[in-house]
Short mmCIF file of C-alpha atoms and ligand atoms in Angstrom, two decimals:
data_model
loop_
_atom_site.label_atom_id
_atom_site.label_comp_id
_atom_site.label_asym_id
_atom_site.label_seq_id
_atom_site.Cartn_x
_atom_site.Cartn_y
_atom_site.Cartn_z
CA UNK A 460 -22.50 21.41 -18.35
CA UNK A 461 -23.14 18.02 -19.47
CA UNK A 462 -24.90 15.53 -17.21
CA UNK A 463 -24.76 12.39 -18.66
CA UNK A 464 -24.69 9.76 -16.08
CA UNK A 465 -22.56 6.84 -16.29
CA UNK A 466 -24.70 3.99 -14.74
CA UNK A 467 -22.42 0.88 -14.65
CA UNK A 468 -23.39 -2.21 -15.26
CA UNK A 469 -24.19 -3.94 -12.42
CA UNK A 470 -23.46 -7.78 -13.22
CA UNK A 471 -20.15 -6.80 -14.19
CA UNK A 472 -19.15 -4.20 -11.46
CA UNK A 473 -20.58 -5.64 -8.53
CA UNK A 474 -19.62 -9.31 -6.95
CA UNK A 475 -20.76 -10.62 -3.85
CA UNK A 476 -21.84 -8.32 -0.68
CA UNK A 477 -21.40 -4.16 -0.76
CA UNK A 478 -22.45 -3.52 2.35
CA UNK A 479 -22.98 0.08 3.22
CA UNK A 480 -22.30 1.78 7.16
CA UNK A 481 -19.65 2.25 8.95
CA UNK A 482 -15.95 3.89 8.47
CA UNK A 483 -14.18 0.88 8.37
CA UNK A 484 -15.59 -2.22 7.66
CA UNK A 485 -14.30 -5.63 8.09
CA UNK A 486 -14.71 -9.22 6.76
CA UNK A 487 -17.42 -10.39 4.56
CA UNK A 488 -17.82 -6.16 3.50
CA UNK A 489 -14.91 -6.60 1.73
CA UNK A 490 -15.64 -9.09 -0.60
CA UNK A 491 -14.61 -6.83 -3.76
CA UNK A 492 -13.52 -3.67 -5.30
CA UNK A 493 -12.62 -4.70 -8.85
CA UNK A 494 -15.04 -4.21 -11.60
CA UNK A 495 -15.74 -7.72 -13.04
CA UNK A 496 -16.31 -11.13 -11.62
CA UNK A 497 -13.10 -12.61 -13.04
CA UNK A 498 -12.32 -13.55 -9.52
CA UNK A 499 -14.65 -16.69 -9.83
CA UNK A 500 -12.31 -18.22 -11.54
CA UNK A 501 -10.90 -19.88 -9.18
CA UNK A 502 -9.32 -16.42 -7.32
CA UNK A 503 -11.21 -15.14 -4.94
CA UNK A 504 -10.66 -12.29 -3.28
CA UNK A 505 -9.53 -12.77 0.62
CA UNK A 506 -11.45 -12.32 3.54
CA UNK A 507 -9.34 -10.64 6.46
CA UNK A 508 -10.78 -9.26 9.71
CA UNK A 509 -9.59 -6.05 10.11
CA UNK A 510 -7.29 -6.86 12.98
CA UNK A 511 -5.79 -3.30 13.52
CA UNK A 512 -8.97 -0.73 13.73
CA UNK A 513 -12.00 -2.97 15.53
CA UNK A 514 -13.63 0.06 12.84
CA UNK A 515 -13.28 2.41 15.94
CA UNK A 516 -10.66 4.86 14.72
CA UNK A 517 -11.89 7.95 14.72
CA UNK A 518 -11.30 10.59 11.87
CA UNK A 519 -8.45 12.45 11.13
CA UNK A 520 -7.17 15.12 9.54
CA UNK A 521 -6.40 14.16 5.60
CA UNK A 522 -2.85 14.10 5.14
CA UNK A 523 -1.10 16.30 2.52
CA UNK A 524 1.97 15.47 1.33
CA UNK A 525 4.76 18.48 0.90
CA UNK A 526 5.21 19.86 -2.98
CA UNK A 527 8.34 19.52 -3.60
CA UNK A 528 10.51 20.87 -6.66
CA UNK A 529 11.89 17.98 -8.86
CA UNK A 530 14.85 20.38 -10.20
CA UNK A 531 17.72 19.52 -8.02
CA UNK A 532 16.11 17.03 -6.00
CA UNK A 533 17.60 14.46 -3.81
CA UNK A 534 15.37 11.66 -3.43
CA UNK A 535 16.71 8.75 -1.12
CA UNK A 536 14.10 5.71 -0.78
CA UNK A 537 14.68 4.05 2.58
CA UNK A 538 13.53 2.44 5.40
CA UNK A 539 11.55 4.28 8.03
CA UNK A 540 8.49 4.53 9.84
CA UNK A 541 5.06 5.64 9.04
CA UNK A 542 2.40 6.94 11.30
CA UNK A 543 -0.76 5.65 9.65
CA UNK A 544 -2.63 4.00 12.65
CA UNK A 545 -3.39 5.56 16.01
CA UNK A 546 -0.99 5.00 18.46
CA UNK A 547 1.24 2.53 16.48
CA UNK A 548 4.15 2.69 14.55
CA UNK A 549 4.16 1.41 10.97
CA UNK A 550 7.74 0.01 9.33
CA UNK A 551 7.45 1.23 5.70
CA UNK A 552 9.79 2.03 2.58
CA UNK A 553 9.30 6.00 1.92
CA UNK A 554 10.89 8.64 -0.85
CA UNK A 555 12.51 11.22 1.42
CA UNK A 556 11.09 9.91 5.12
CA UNK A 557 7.66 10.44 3.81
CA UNK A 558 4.27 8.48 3.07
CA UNK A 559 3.12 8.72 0.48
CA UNK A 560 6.63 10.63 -0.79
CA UNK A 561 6.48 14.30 -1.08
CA UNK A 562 4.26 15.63 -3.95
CA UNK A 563 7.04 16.42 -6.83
CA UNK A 564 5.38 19.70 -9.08
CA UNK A 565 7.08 20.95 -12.15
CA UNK A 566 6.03 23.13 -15.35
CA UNK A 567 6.27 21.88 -18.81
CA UNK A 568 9.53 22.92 -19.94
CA UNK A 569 11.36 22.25 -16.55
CA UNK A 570 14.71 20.20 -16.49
CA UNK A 571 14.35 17.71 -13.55
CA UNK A 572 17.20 16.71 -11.97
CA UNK A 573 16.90 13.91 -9.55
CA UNK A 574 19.46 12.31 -7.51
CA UNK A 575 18.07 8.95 -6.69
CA UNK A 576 19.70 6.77 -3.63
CA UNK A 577 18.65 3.43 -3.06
CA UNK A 578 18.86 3.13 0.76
CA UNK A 579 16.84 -0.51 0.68
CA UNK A 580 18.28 -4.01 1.26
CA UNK A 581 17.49 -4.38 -2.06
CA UNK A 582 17.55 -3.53 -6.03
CA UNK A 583 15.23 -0.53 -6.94
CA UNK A 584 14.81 2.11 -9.36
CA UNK A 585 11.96 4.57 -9.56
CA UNK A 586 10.12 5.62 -12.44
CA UNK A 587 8.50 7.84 -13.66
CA UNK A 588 5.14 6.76 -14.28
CA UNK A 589 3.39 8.62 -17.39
CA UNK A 590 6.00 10.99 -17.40
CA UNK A 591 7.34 10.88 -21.69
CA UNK A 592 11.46 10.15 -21.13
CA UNK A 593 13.85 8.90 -22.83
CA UNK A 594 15.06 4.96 -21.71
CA UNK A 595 18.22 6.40 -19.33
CA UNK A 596 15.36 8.50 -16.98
CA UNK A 597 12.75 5.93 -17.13
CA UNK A 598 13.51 3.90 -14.65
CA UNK A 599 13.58 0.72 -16.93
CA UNK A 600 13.99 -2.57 -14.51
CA UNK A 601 17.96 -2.94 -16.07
CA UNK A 602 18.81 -0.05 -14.54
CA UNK A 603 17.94 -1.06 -11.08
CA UNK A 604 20.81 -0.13 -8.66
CA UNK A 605 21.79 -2.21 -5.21
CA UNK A 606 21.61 -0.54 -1.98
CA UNK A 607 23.80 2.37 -1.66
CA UNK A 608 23.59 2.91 -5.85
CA UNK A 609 22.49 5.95 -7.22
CA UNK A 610 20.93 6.65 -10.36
CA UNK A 611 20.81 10.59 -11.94
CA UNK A 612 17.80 11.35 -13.10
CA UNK A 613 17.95 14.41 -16.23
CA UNK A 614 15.30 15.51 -18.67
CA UNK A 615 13.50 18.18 -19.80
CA UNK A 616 9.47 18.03 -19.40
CA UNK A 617 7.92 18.22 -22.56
CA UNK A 618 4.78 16.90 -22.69
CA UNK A 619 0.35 18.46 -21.66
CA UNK A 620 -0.26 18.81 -18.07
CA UNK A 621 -1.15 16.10 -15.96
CA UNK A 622 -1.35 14.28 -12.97
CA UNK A 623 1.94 11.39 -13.01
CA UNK A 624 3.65 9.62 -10.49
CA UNK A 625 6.51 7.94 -9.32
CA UNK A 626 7.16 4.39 -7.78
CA UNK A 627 9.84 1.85 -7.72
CA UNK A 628 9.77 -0.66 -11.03
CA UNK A 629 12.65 -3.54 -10.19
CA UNK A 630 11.22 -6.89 -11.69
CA UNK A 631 9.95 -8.83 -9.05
CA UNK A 632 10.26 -6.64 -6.47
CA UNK A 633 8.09 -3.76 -7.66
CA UNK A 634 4.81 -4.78 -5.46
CA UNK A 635 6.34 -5.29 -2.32
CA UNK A 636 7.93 -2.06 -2.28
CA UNK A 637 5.11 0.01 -3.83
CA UNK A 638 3.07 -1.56 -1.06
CA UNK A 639 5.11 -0.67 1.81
CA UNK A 640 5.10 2.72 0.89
CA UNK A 641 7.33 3.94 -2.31
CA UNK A 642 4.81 5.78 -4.18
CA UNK A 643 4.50 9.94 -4.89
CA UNK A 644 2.80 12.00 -6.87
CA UNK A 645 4.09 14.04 -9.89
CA UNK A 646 1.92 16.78 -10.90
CA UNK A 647 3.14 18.55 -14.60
CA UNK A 648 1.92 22.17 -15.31
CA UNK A 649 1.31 23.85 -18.57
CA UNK A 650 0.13 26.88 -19.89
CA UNK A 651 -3.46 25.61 -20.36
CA UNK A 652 -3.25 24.27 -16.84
CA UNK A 653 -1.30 27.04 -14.68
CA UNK A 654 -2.70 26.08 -11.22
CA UNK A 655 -2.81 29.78 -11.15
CA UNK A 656 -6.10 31.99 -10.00
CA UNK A 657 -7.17 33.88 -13.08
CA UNK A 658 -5.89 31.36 -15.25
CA UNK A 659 -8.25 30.51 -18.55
CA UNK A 660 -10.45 27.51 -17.28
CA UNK A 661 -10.49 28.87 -13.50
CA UNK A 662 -9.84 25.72 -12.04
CA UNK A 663 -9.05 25.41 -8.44
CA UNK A 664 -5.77 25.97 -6.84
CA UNK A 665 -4.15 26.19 -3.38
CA UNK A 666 -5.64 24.46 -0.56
CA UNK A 667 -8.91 23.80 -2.87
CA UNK A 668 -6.68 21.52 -5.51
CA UNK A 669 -5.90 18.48 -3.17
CA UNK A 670 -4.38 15.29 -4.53
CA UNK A 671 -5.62 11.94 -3.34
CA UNK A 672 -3.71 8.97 -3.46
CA UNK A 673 -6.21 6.09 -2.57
CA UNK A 674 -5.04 2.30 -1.78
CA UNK A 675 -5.57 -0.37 0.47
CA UNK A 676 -3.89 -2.20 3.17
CA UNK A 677 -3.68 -4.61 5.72
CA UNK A 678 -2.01 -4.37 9.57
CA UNK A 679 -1.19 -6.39 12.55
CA UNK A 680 -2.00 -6.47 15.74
CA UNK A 681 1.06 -3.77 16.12
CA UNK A 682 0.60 -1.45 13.20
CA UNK A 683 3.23 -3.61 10.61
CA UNK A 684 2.15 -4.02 7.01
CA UNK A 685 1.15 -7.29 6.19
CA UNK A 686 1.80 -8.69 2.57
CA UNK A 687 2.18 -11.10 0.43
CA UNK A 688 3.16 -10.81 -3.01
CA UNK A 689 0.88 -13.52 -4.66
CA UNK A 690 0.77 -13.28 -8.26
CA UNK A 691 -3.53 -13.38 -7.99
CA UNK A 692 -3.36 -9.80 -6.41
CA UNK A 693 -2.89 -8.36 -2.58
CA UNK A 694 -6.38 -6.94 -1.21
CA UNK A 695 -5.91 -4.93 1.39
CA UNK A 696 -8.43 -4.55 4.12
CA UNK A 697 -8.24 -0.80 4.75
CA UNK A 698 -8.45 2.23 2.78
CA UNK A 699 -5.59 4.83 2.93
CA UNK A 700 -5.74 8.37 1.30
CA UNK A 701 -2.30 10.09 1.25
CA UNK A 702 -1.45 7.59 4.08
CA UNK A 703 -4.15 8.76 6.56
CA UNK A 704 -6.91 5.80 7.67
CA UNK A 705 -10.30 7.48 8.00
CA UNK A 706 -9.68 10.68 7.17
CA UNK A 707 -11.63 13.97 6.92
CA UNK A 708 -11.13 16.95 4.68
CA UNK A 709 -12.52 20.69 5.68
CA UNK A 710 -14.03 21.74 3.06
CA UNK A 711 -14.68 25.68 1.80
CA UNK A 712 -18.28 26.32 -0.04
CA UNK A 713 -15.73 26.60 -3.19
CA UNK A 714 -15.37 24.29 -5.99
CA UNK A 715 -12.59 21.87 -5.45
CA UNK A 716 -9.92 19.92 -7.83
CA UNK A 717 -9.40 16.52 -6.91
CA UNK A 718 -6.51 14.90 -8.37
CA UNK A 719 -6.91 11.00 -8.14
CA UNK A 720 -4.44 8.32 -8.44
CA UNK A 721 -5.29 4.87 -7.50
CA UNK A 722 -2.40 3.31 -6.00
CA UNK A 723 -3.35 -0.10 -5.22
CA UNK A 724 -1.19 -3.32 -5.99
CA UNK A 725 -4.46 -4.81 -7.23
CA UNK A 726 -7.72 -2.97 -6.34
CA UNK A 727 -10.42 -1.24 -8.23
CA UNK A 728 -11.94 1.45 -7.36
CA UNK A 729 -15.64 2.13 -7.94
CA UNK A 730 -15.76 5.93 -6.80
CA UNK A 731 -18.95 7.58 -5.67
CA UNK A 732 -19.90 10.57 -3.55
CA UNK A 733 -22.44 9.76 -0.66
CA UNK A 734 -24.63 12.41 -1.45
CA UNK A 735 -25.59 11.24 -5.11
CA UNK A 736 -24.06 14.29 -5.90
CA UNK A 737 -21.72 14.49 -9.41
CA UNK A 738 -18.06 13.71 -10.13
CA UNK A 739 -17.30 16.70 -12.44
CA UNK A 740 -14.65 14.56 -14.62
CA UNK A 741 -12.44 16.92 -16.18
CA UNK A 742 -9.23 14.76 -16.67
CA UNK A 743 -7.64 11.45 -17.20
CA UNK A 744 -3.97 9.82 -17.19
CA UNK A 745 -2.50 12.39 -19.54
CA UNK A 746 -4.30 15.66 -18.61
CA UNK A 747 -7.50 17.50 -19.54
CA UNK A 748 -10.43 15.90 -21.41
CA UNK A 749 -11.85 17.55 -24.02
CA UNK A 750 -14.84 18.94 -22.37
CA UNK A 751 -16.24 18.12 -18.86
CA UNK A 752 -18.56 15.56 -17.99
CA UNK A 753 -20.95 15.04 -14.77
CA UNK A 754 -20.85 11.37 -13.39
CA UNK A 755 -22.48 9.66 -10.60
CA UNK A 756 -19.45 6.98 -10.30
CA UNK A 757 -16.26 6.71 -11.82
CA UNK A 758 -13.57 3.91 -12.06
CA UNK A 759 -9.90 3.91 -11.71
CA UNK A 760 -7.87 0.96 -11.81
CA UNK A 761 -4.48 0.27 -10.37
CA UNK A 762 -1.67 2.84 -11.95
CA UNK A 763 -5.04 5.41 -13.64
CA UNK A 764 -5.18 8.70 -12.66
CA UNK A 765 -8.27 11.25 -12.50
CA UNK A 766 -8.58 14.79 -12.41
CA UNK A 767 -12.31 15.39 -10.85
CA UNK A 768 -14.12 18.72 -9.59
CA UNK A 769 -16.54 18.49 -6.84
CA UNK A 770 -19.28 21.65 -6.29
CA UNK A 771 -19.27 22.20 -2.34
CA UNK A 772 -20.74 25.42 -2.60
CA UNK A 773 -23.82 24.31 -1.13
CA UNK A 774 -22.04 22.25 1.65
CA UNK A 775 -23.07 24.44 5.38
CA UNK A 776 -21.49 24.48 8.01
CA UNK A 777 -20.73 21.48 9.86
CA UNK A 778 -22.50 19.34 7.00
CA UNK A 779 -20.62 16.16 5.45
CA UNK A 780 -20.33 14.21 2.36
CA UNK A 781 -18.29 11.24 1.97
CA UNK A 782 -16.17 9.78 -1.08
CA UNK A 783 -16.96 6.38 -1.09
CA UNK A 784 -16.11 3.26 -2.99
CA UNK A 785 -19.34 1.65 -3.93
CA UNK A 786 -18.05 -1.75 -4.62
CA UNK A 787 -15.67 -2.20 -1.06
CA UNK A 788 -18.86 -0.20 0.29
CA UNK A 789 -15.99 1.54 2.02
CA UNK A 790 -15.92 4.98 2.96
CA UNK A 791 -12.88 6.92 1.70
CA UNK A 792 -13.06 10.29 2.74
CA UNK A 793 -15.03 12.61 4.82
CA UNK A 794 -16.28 16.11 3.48
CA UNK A 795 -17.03 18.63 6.29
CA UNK A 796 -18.33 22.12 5.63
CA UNK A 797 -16.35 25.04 7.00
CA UNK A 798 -19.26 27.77 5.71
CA UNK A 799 -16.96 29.60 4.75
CA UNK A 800 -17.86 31.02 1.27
CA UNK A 801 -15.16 31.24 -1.23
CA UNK A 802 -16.13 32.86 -5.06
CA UNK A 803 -14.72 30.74 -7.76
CA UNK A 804 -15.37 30.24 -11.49
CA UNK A 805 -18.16 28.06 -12.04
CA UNK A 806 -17.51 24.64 -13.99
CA UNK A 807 -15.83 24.79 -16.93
CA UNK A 808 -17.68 22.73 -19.99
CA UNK A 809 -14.78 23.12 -22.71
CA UNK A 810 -11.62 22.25 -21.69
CA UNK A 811 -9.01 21.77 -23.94
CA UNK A 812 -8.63 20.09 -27.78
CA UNK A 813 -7.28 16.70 -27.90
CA UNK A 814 -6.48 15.51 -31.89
CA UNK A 815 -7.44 12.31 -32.16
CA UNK A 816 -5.03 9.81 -33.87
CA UNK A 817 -4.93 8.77 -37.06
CA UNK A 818 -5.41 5.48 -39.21
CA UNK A 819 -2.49 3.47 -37.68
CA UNK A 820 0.30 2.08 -39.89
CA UNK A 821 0.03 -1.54 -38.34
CA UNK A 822 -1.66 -3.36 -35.60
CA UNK A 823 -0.35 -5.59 -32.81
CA UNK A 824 -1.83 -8.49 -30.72
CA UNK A 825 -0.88 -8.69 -26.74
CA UNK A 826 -2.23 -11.51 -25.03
CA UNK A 827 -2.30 -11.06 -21.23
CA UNK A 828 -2.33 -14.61 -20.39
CA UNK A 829 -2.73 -16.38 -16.84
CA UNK A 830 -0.89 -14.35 -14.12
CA UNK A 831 2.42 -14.06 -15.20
CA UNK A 832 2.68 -14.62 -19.15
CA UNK A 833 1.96 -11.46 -21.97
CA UNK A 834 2.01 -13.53 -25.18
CA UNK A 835 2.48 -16.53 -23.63
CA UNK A 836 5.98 -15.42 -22.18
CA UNK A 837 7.25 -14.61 -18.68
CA UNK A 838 9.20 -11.51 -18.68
CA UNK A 839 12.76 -11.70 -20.13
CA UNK A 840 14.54 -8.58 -18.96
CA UNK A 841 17.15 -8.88 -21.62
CA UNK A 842 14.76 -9.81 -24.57
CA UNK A 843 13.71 -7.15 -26.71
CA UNK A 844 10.32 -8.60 -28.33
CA UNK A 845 9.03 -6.18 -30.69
CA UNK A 846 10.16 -2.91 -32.38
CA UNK A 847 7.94 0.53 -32.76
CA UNK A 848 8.98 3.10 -35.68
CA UNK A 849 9.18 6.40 -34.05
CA UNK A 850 5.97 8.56 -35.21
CA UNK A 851 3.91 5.58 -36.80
CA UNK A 852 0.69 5.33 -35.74
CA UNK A 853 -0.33 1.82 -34.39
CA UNK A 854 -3.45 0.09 -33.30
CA UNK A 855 -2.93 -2.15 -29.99
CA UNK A 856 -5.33 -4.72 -29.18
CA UNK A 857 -5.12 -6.10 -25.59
CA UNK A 858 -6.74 -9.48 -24.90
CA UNK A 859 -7.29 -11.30 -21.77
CA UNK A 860 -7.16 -14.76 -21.32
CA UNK A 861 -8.22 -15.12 -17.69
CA UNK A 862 -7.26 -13.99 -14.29
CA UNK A 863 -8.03 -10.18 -15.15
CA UNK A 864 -8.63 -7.67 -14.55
CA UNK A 865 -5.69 -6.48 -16.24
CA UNK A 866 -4.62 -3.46 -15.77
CA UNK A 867 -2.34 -2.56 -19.17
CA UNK A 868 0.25 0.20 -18.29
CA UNK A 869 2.67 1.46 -21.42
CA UNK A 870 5.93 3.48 -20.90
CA UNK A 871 7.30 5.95 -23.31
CA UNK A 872 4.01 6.32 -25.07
CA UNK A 873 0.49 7.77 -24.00
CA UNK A 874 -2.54 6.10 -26.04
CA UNK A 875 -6.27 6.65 -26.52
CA UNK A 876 -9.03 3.79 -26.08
CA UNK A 877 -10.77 2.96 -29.01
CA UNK A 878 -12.74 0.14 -28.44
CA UNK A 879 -13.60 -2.47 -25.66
CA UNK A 880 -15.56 -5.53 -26.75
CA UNK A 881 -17.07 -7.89 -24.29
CA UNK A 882 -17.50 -7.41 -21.05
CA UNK A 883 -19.35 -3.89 -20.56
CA UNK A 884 -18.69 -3.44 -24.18
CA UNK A 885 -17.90 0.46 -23.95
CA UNK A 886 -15.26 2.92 -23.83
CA UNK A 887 -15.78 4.70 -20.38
CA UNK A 888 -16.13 8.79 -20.32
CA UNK A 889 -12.78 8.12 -17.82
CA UNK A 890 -11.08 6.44 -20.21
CA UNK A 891 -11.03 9.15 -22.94
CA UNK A 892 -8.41 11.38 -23.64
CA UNK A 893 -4.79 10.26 -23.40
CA UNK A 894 -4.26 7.40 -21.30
CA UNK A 895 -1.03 5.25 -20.33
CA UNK A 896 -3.12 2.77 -18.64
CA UNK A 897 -6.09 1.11 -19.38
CA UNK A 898 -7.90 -1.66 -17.47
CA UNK A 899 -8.52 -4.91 -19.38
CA UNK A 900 -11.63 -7.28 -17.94
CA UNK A 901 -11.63 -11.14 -18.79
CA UNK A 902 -13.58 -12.06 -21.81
CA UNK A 903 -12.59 -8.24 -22.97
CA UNK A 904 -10.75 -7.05 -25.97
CA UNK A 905 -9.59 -3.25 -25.71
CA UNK A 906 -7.98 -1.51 -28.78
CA UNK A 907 -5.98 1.38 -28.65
CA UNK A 908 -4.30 3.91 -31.01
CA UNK A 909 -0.69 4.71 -29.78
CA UNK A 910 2.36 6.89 -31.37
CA UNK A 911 5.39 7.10 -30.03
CA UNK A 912 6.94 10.54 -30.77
CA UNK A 913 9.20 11.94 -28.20
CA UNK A 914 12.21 8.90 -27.86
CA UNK A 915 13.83 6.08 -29.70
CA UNK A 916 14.66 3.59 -27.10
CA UNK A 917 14.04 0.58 -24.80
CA UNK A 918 10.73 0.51 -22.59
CA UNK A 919 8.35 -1.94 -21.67
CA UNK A 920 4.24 -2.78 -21.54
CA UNK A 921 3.23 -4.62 -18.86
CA UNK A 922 0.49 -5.14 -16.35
CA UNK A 923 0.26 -3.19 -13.31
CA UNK A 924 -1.43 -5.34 -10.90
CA UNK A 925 2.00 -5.71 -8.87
CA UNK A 926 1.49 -9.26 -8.27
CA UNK A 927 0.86 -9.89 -12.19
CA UNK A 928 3.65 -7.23 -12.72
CA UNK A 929 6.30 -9.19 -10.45
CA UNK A 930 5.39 -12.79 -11.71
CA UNK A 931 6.32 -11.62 -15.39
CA UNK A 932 3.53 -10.40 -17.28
CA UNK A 933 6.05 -7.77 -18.88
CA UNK A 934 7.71 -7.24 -21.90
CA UNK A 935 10.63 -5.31 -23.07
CA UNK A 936 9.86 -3.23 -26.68
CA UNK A 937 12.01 -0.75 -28.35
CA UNK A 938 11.29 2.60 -30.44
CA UNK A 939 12.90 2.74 -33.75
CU1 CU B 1670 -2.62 -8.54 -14.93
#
């Protein structure tokens, strides 16, 4: 087992106070989450007082969403209501009545067929996010429908195992309705990763493989949502996992599979347990690493996913640990130890082989400029601005020109992080493998290698902080 520690660097992860205490915290503890001090350019983060909690909620039970088969699937996303704080009811958006949506699990080689309704007052479409598609199932922003449309969703998985997931993507729209509550996961099985006991690598399944969705928010006085869809990012001042505020987790002495997706509208996370104890990293956005790795603190940005193992198999009875986010100095999630002893494989060290790409054909230049530019243009939904030969292999360099951090989200395509200059000035052990996003800090340049090899077709590259996303730092592309 590897234990190389990843010890961030501190001027560029941590602005203003971390505090450390209490389940909830409120005001001046949330100064930041993000890992860079772009924000003192002139954007700093807001200061809310937590006017829902008073930080006296106790915890709760971690919500799991229901798995859900996306072959023959109606999915319908629609107003409703969400119980998130004690007490209160919260008006949300939700896929099928549920937040977050139901947890959608398929095997490579499935056909999904989704039949999407839009039940809002207004455009959507929902895509697929790192799932490999062809343009009519991707959920494109032209092929937003009004409310009462339906769109039929129809491919054939083909592509490694992995933790996805699914959202709405009309332009301009997208952050207000991933915020109130249109987001799901989308977990993708293979034969490497079976989620099956006895399968090669062991890794944990059933009630010991738990997905968590993390993201912030902020409430009123009654339990609404409150939002604003600024193009310089919405902070939320609580954490949610899979919709529950302060939640707790019983926890087996068994190894345990988290799979992570950060689904903030802007929001970094800078994930820690409480203990000191590892973060077995054994996964990024598109499936297994190559080999495991031990870490002390991982980050995800807005849109990345992570597939972690945590050891509770010295965890006794009644004893806690906490997931926490060291840069919110929020607590996340509560660990508490059942006792109950559950055999397992250990660890695994070698995971799976990942080829990397080779010398690319051509490189390309994107400029994430401002808060709503990407070379210096606001998105044009019917512009096409650049074309991709299927197969080539391409370098992508992503540069920031202020008001990151930028998190760089491709459809159609996953890619793998070469380089990042300036800044921290290093490829992150989370960042290897095959990503689809990749965060982008000011004064950073980040090069990727990217092929496209599964669909000719129309698809866009864009930022996913929402507010960056919605003001027009997008652009449409199309596979050759
Ligand atoms: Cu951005």
């Amino acid at each position: 087992m590897s234990s190389s520690n990843s010890t961030l660097n501190r001027r560029d992860f941590v602005r203003g106070a971390a505090t450390t205490g209490g389940a909830l915290l409120a005001g001046a503890a949330l100064a930041s989450c993000d890992t860079q001090g772009s924000h003192a350019n002139g954007h700093p983060f807001p200061v809310e007082p937590d006017l829902a909690t008073g930080g006296n909620i106790p915890r709760v039970p971690l919500r799991i969403p229901a798995v859900v088969s996306p072959v023959g699937l109606a999915l319908t996303a629609a107003p409703g209501v969400a119980s998130v704080l004690p007490g209160k009811a919260t008006p949300a958006l939700l896929y099928n009545g549920a937040f977050p949506g139901p947890t959608l699990s398929a095997r490579k080689g499935d056909r999904v067929t989704v039949n999407y309704t839009n039940g809002l007052s207004e455009p959507s479409i929902t895509h697929w996010h790192g799932m490999l598609v062809d343009h009519a199932n991707d959920g494109h922003p032209r092929q937003v429908v009004g409310t009462g449309g339906t769109h039929a969703y129809d491919f054939t998985i083909n592509q490694r195992a992995a933790l996805n997931w699914y959202h709405p993507h009309p332009h301009m729209l997208t952050g207000g309705q991933v915020y109130r509550g249109l987001a799901g996961g989308f977990i993708v099985r293979d034969e490497i990763d079976t989620g099956l006991v006895g399968n090669a690598l062991g890794l944990p399944t059933g009630t010991h493989e738990v997905p968590l969705i993390i993201r912030d928010a902020s409430f009123d006085s009654s339990g609404g949502f409150q939002f604003s869809n600024k193009s310089s990012g919405f902070f939320g001042n609580t954490p949610l996992v899979n919709g529950t505020v302060n939640a707790y987790l019983p926890v087996n002495k068994a190894i345990y599979r988290f799979r992570i997706l950060n689904g903030c509208n802007a929001r970094i996370w800078r994930l820690a347990l409480n203990t000191g104890a590892p973060l077995y990293l054994i996964g990024s956005d598109g499936g297994l690493l190559d080999r495991s790795v031990a870490l002390t603190e991982i980050g995800i940005g807005p849109g990345e996913r992570l597939d972690v193992l945590v050891d509770f198999r010295t965890l006794g009875t009644n004893a806690t640990a906490m997931l926490r986010c060291l840069d919110a100095g929020w607590d996340l999630l509560q660990f508490v130890g059942t006792g109950i002893s559950v055999l397992g494989a250990d660890i695994p060290t070698s995971l799976t082989t990942i080829a990397p790409l080779g010398a690319p054909k051509r490189t390309r230049r994107f400029t994430f400029d401002g808060m709503t530019r990407l070379n210096g243009k606001v998105y044009d939904i019917n512009a096409v601005e650049f074309t991709v030969p299927l197969g080539d292999v391409e370098r992508w360099v992503f540069v920031t020109n202020g008001n990151g951090p930028h998190p760089v989200h491709v459809h159609g395509a996953s890619f793998q992080v070469q380089t990042r200059t300036g800044g921290p000035g290093r490829v992150f052990d989370w960042e290897r493998g095959w990503k689809d996003t990749v965060v982008v800090n000011d004064r950073e340049t980040v090069e990727v290698l990217i092929q496209f090899v599964a669909h000719r077709g129309l698809y866009v590259l864009h930022c996913h902080q929402l507010g960056h996303e919605d003001g027009g730092m997008m652009a449409n592309f199309e596979v050759v």
